[in-house]
Amino acid sequence: MHKAIVLLAEGIEEMEAVTVIDILRRAGMQVDVLGLGRDNIVQGSRGVLLLSEACLTGDEEADLLVLPGGAEGARRLAEDERVVKMLGRFALQDRWIGAICAAPIALAAAGLLSDRTATSHPSVQSELETAGADYSDRSVVVDGRIVTGRGPAVSMEFAIKLVELVVGADKALEVRAPMMFPG
């Protein structure tokens, strides 16, 4: 069974977190939802309370690491030493990394965007470009083992792309059909 880790931080974009967790679980992946703090209740950017299953240590292993966005949540992820080190380790081990909306700033903080094509919410475009990214305005961008997405409206497309890349195209088709995902 494939395993994913989805990180939650105060101020995270709820749609991006919940949609990704849901779709990865529909694909049969084990999804560990980890928070940055000891409190398991994480308040999202719109005041929705989310529940993390455990506190991040930074030593966790998985096939995929996903960072939802949300301006405040993304900043907290980018400033957390455990997250930055974990991103670097996943990149060195050639594992999948996904970041959506403002969360690619954590990829920038980990030094993972130099000479890579990436997308994000337009509000952090300049930070990605400053980190050496070739910025794209496509909904979802895959460059090597790094997958980036624009924002809440593309959460489903982003999550299905992660399923396709980690589990396979057949599983992605199987997951998207009953959800009535277009295309």
PDB file of C-alpha atoms in Angstrom:
ATOM      1  CA  MET A   1       0.000   0.000   0.000  1.00  0.00           C
ATOM      2  CA  HIS A   2       1.213   3.462  -0.871  1.00  0.00           C
ATOM      3  CA  LYS A   3       1.553   5.949   1.955  1.00  0.00           C
ATOM      4  CA  ALA A   4       1.124   9.721   1.971  1.00  0.00           C
ATOM      5  CA  ILE A   5       1.631  12.386   4.604  1.00  0.00           C
ATOM      6  CA  VAL A   6      -0.500  15.538   4.534  1.00  0.00           C
ATOM      7  CA  LEU A   7       0.691  18.355   6.782  1.00  0.00           C
ATOM      8  CA  LEU A   8      -1.633  20.722   8.630  1.00  0.00           C
ATOM      9  CA  ALA A   9      -0.650  24.091  10.075  1.00  0.00           C
ATOM     10  CA  GLU A  10      -2.783  26.851  11.577  1.00  0.00           C
ATOM     11  CA  GLY A  11      -4.209  28.917   8.711  1.00  0.00           C
ATOM     12  CA  ILE A  12      -4.128  26.065   6.181  1.00  0.00           C
ATOM     13  CA  GLU A  13      -6.583  26.190   3.262  1.00  0.00           C
ATOM     14  CA  GLU A  14      -9.285  23.723   4.287  1.00  0.00           C
ATOM     15  CA  MET A  15     -10.452  22.777   0.777  1.00  0.00           C
ATOM     16  CA  GLU A  16      -6.963  21.836  -0.303  1.00  0.00           C
ATOM     17  CA  ALA A  17      -6.261  19.719   2.776  1.00  0.00           C
ATOM     18  CA  VAL A  18      -9.576  17.872   2.933  1.00  0.00           C
ATOM     19  CA  THR A  19      -9.870  17.310  -0.820  1.00  0.00           C
ATOM     20  CA  VAL A  20      -6.380  15.846  -1.055  1.00  0.00           C
ATOM     21  CA  ILE A  21      -6.848  13.622   2.009  1.00  0.00           C
ATOM     22  CA  ASP A  22     -10.205  12.380   0.699  1.00  0.00           C
ATOM     23  CA  ILE A  23      -9.036  11.608  -2.849  1.00  0.00           C
ATOM     24  CA  LEU A  24      -5.815   9.904  -1.739  1.00  0.00           C
ATOM     25  CA  ARG A  25      -7.843   7.697   0.625  1.00  0.00           C
ATOM     26  CA  ARG A  26     -10.339   6.909  -2.162  1.00  0.00           C
ATOM     27  CA  ALA A  27      -7.330   5.645  -4.114  1.00  0.00           C
ATOM     28  CA  GLY A  28      -6.524   3.237  -1.283  1.00  0.00           C
ATOM     29  CA  MET A  29      -3.524   5.129   0.031  1.00  0.00           C
ATOM     30  CA  GLN A  30      -2.685   5.229   3.713  1.00  0.00           C
ATOM     31  CA  VAL A  31      -2.815   8.938   4.553  1.00  0.00           C
ATOM     32  CA  ASP A  32      -1.253  10.218   7.759  1.00  0.00           C
ATOM     33  CA  VAL A  33      -2.521  13.691   8.651  1.00  0.00           C
ATOM     34  CA  LEU A  34       0.144  15.383  10.761  1.00  0.00           C
ATOM     35  CA  GLY A  35       0.068  18.735  12.509  1.00  0.00           C
ATOM     36  CA  LEU A  36       2.939  21.014  13.409  1.00  0.00           C
ATOM     37  CA  GLY A  37       1.882  21.470  17.023  1.00  0.00           C
ATOM     38  CA  ARG A  38       0.968  19.180  19.874  1.00  0.00           C
ATOM     39  CA  ASP A  39      -2.680  20.267  19.717  1.00  0.00           C
ATOM     40  CA  ASN A  40      -4.519  17.961  17.315  1.00  0.00           C
ATOM     41  CA  ILE A  41      -7.087  20.624  16.448  1.00  0.00           C
ATOM     42  CA  VAL A  42      -5.910  22.917  13.652  1.00  0.00           C
ATOM     43  CA  GLN A  43      -7.915  25.974  12.628  1.00  0.00           C
ATOM     44  CA  GLY A  44      -7.980  26.568   8.900  1.00  0.00           C
ATOM     45  CA  SER A  45      -7.952  29.863   7.066  1.00  0.00           C
ATOM     46  CA  ARG A  46     -11.770  30.051   7.039  1.00  0.00           C
ATOM     47  CA  GLY A  47     -12.199  29.017  10.662  1.00  0.00           C
ATOM     48  CA  VAL A  48     -12.952  25.349   9.953  1.00  0.00           C
ATOM     49  CA  LEU A  49     -11.450  23.068  12.586  1.00  0.00           C
ATOM     50  CA  LEU A  50      -9.429  20.158  11.232  1.00  0.00           C
ATOM     51  CA  LEU A  51      -8.053  17.235  13.186  1.00  0.00           C
ATOM     52  CA  SER A  52      -4.475  16.040  12.838  1.00  0.00           C
ATOM     53  CA  GLU A  53      -3.784  12.452  13.810  1.00  0.00           C
ATOM     54  CA  ALA A  54      -0.351  13.114  15.290  1.00  0.00           C
ATOM     55  CA  CYS A  55       2.383  15.707  15.622  1.00  0.00           C
ATOM     56  CA  LEU A  56       5.063  15.871  12.945  1.00  0.00           C
ATOM     57  CA  THR A  57       8.503  14.737  14.081  1.00  0.00           C
ATOM     58  CA  GLY A  58      10.179  15.194  10.698  1.00  0.00           C
ATOM     59  CA  ASP A  59      11.443  11.609  10.623  1.00  0.00           C
ATOM     60  CA  GLU A  60       8.308  10.135   9.045  1.00  0.00           C
ATOM     61  CA  GLU A  61       8.543   8.047   5.890  1.00  0.00           C
ATOM     62  CA  ALA A  62       6.085   7.930   2.988  1.00  0.00           C
ATOM     63  CA  ASP A  63       5.872   7.741  -0.789  1.00  0.00           C
ATOM     64  CA  LEU A  64       4.335  11.223  -0.958  1.00  0.00           C
ATOM     65  CA  LEU A  65       4.468  14.388   1.143  1.00  0.00           C
ATOM     66  CA  VAL A  66       1.694  16.947   0.556  1.00  0.00           C
ATOM     67  CA  LEU A  67       1.574  20.571   1.714  1.00  0.00           C
ATOM     68  CA  PRO A  68      -1.786  22.327   1.416  1.00  0.00           C
ATOM     69  CA  GLY A  69      -1.721  26.090   1.024  1.00  0.00           C
ATOM     70  CA  GLY A  70      -3.465  28.985   2.644  1.00  0.00           C
ATOM     71  CA  ALA A  71      -1.316  32.073   3.194  1.00  0.00           C
ATOM     72  CA  GLU A  72      -0.806  31.722   6.941  1.00  0.00           C
ATOM     73  CA  GLY A  73      -0.552  27.930   6.889  1.00  0.00           C
ATOM     74  CA  ALA A  74       1.983  27.989   4.055  1.00  0.00           C
ATOM     75  CA  ARG A  75       4.165  30.498   5.929  1.00  0.00           C
ATOM     76  CA  ARG A  76       4.101  28.289   9.007  1.00  0.00           C
ATOM     77  CA  LEU A  77       5.124  25.274   6.909  1.00  0.00           C
ATOM     78  CA  ALA A  78       7.928  27.243   5.219  1.00  0.00           C
ATOM     79  CA  GLU A  79       9.260  28.464   8.582  1.00  0.00           C
ATOM     80  CA  ASP A  80       9.180  25.061  10.292  1.00  0.00           C
ATOM     81  CA  GLU A  81      12.633  23.469  10.388  1.00  0.00           C
ATOM     82  CA  ARG A  82      11.174  19.946  10.487  1.00  0.00           C
ATOM     83  CA  VAL A  83       9.204  20.576   7.301  1.00  0.00           C
ATOM     84  CA  VAL A  84      12.146  22.125   5.447  1.00  0.00           C
ATOM     85  CA  LYS A  85      14.462  19.243   6.404  1.00  0.00           C
ATOM     86  CA  MET A  86      11.812  16.676   5.498  1.00  0.00           C
ATOM     87  CA  LEU A  87      11.324  18.283   2.085  1.00  0.00           C
ATOM     88  CA  GLY A  88      15.060  18.131   1.469  1.00  0.00           C
ATOM     89  CA  ARG A  89      15.184  14.480   2.517  1.00  0.00           C
ATOM     90  CA  PHE A  90      12.234  13.520   0.314  1.00  0.00           C
ATOM     91  CA  ALA A  91      13.856  15.278  -2.652  1.00  0.00           C
ATOM     92  CA  LEU A  92      17.193  13.513  -2.070  1.00  0.00           C
ATOM     93  CA  GLN A  93      15.388  10.177  -1.827  1.00  0.00           C
ATOM     94  CA  ASP A  94      13.484  10.908  -5.069  1.00  0.00           C
ATOM     95  CA  ARG A  95      10.075  10.705  -3.398  1.00  0.00           C
ATOM     96  CA  TRP A  96       6.969  12.567  -4.501  1.00  0.00           C
ATOM     97  CA  ILE A  97       6.261  16.030  -3.089  1.00  0.00           C
ATOM     98  CA  GLY A  98       3.065  18.003  -3.669  1.00  0.00           C
ATOM     99  CA  ALA A  99       2.449  21.649  -2.755  1.00  0.00           C
ATOM    100  CA  ILE A 100      -0.593  23.702  -3.694  1.00  0.00           C
ATOM    101  CA  CYS A 101      -1.622  27.364  -3.522  1.00  0.00           C
ATOM    102  CA  ALA A 102       0.855  29.290  -1.336  1.00  0.00           C
ATOM    103  CA  ALA A 103       2.600  26.134  -0.055  1.00  0.00           C
ATOM    104  CA  PRO A 104       5.286  26.108  -2.786  1.00  0.00           C
ATOM    105  CA  ILE A 105       7.003  28.789  -0.677  1.00  0.00           C
ATOM    106  CA  ALA A 106       8.031  25.900   1.584  1.00  0.00           C
ATOM    107  CA  LEU A 107       9.671  24.285  -1.448  1.00  0.00           C
ATOM    108  CA  ALA A 108      11.500  27.574  -1.990  1.00  0.00           C
ATOM    109  CA  ALA A 109      12.595  27.611   1.671  1.00  0.00           C
ATOM    110  CA  ALA A 110      14.004  24.099   1.195  1.00  0.00           C
ATOM    111  CA  GLY A 111      15.904  25.174  -1.933  1.00  0.00           C
ATOM    112  CA  LEU A 112      13.945  22.834  -4.215  1.00  0.00           C
ATOM    113  CA  LEU A 113      12.745  25.250  -6.910  1.00  0.00           C
ATOM    114  CA  SER A 114      15.968  26.324  -8.598  1.00  0.00           C
ATOM    115  CA  ASP A 115      15.682  25.586 -12.344  1.00  0.00           C
ATOM    116  CA  ARG A 116      12.294  23.883 -11.901  1.00  0.00           C
ATOM    117  CA  THR A 117       8.953  24.762 -13.404  1.00  0.00           C
ATOM    118  CA  ALA A 118       6.335  25.382 -10.719  1.00  0.00           C
ATOM    119  CA  THR A 119       3.013  27.076 -10.159  1.00  0.00           C
ATOM    120  CA  SER A 120       1.265  28.529  -7.122  1.00  0.00           C
ATOM    121  CA  HIS A 121      -1.285  31.064  -6.051  1.00  0.00           C
ATOM    122  CA  PRO A 122      -0.307  34.328  -7.809  1.00  0.00           C
ATOM    123  CA  SER A 123       0.245  36.001  -4.417  1.00  0.00           C
ATOM    124  CA  VAL A 124       3.522  34.078  -3.957  1.00  0.00           C
ATOM    125  CA  GLN A 125       4.690  34.029  -7.583  1.00  0.00           C
ATOM    126  CA  SER A 126       7.544  36.474  -6.951  1.00  0.00           C
ATOM    127  CA  GLU A 127       8.859  34.348  -4.069  1.00  0.00           C
ATOM    128  CA  LEU A 128       9.013  31.309  -6.328  1.00  0.00           C
ATOM    129  CA  GLU A 129      10.746  33.262  -9.083  1.00  0.00           C
ATOM    130  CA  THR A 130      13.234  34.674  -6.566  1.00  0.00           C
ATOM    131  CA  ALA A 131      13.988  31.057  -5.556  1.00  0.00           C
ATOM    132  CA  GLY A 132      14.859  30.275  -9.183  1.00  0.00           C
ATOM    133  CA  ALA A 133      11.597  28.727 -10.381  1.00  0.00           C
ATOM    134  CA  ASP A 134      10.403  29.009 -13.953  1.00  0.00           C
ATOM    135  CA  TYR A 135       6.872  30.145 -13.082  1.00  0.00           C
ATOM    136  CA  SER A 136       3.862  28.714 -14.902  1.00  0.00           C
ATOM    137  CA  ASP A 137       0.218  29.721 -14.702  1.00  0.00           C
ATOM    138  CA  ARG A 138      -1.026  26.200 -15.508  1.00  0.00           C
ATOM    139  CA  SER A 139      -3.386  24.616 -12.964  1.00  0.00           C
ATOM    140  CA  VAL A 140      -1.072  21.762 -12.047  1.00  0.00           C
ATOM    141  CA  VAL A 141       2.629  21.443 -12.887  1.00  0.00           C
ATOM    142  CA  VAL A 142       4.789  18.333 -12.612  1.00  0.00           C
ATOM    143  CA  ASP A 143       8.569  18.776 -12.724  1.00  0.00           C
ATOM    144  CA  GLY A 144      10.459  15.646 -11.776  1.00  0.00           C
ATOM    145  CA  ARG A 145       8.978  14.412  -8.510  1.00  0.00           C
ATOM    146  CA  ILE A 146       7.586  17.823  -7.515  1.00  0.00           C
ATOM    147  CA  VAL A 147       3.930  18.600  -8.196  1.00  0.00           C
ATOM    148  CA  THR A 148       2.532  22.096  -7.676  1.00  0.00           C
ATOM    149  CA  GLY A 149      -0.995  23.473  -7.979  1.00  0.00           C
ATOM    150  CA  ARG A 150      -2.566  26.939  -8.241  1.00  0.00           C
ATOM    151  CA  GLY A 151      -5.186  27.001  -5.493  1.00  0.00           C
ATOM    152  CA  PRO A 152      -8.467  25.755  -4.016  1.00  0.00           C
ATOM    153  CA  ALA A 153     -10.306  25.515  -7.345  1.00  0.00           C
ATOM    154  CA  VAL A 154      -7.808  22.959  -8.659  1.00  0.00           C
ATOM    155  CA  SER A 155      -7.658  20.841  -5.494  1.00  0.00           C
ATOM    156  CA  MET A 156      -9.402  17.889  -7.147  1.00  0.00           C
ATOM    157  CA  GLU A 157      -7.273  18.028 -10.293  1.00  0.00           C
ATOM    158  CA  PHE A 158      -4.141  18.299  -8.135  1.00  0.00           C
ATOM    159  CA  ALA A 159      -5.133  15.317  -5.958  1.00  0.00           C
ATOM    160  CA  ILE A 160      -6.073  13.143  -8.936  1.00  0.00           C
ATOM    161  CA  LYS A 161      -2.720  13.959 -10.547  1.00  0.00           C
ATOM    162  CA  LEU A 162      -0.990  12.825  -7.334  1.00  0.00           C
ATOM    163  CA  VAL A 163      -2.925   9.535  -7.468  1.00  0.00           C
ATOM    164  CA  GLU A 164      -1.974   9.077 -11.119  1.00  0.00           C
ATOM    165  CA  LEU A 165       1.713   9.664 -10.420  1.00  0.00           C
ATOM    166  CA  VAL A 166       2.030   7.657  -7.191  1.00  0.00           C
ATOM    167  CA  VAL A 167      -0.483   4.830  -7.648  1.00  0.00           C
ATOM    168  CA  GLY A 168      -1.050   4.784 -11.411  1.00  0.00           C
ATOM    169  CA  ALA A 169      -3.258   6.047 -14.237  1.00  0.00           C
ATOM    170  CA  ASP A 170      -5.768   3.188 -13.888  1.00  0.00           C
ATOM    171  CA  LYS A 171      -6.370   4.032 -10.221  1.00  0.00           C
ATOM    172  CA  ALA A 172      -6.758   7.724 -11.066  1.00  0.00           C
ATOM    173  CA  LEU A 173      -9.446   6.861 -13.621  1.00  0.00           C
ATOM    174  CA  GLU A 174     -11.148   4.548 -11.129  1.00  0.00           C
ATOM    175  CA  VAL A 175     -11.228   7.305  -8.501  1.00  0.00           C
ATOM    176  CA  ARG A 176     -12.388  10.121 -10.744  1.00  0.00           C
ATOM    177  CA  ALA A 177     -15.312   8.304 -12.434  1.00  0.00           C
ATOM    178  CA  PRO A 178     -17.720   8.010  -9.444  1.00  0.00           C
ATOM    179  CA  MET A 179     -16.861  11.567  -8.368  1.00  0.00           C
ATOM    180  CA  MET A 180     -18.083  12.767 -11.791  1.00  0.00           C
ATOM    181  CA  PHE A 181     -14.798  14.592 -12.332  1.00  0.00           C
ATOM    182  CA  PRO A 182     -14.887  16.107 -15.850  1.00  0.00           C
ATOM    183  CA  GLY A 183     -12.531  15.059 -18.576  1.00  0.00           C
TER     184      GLY A 183
END
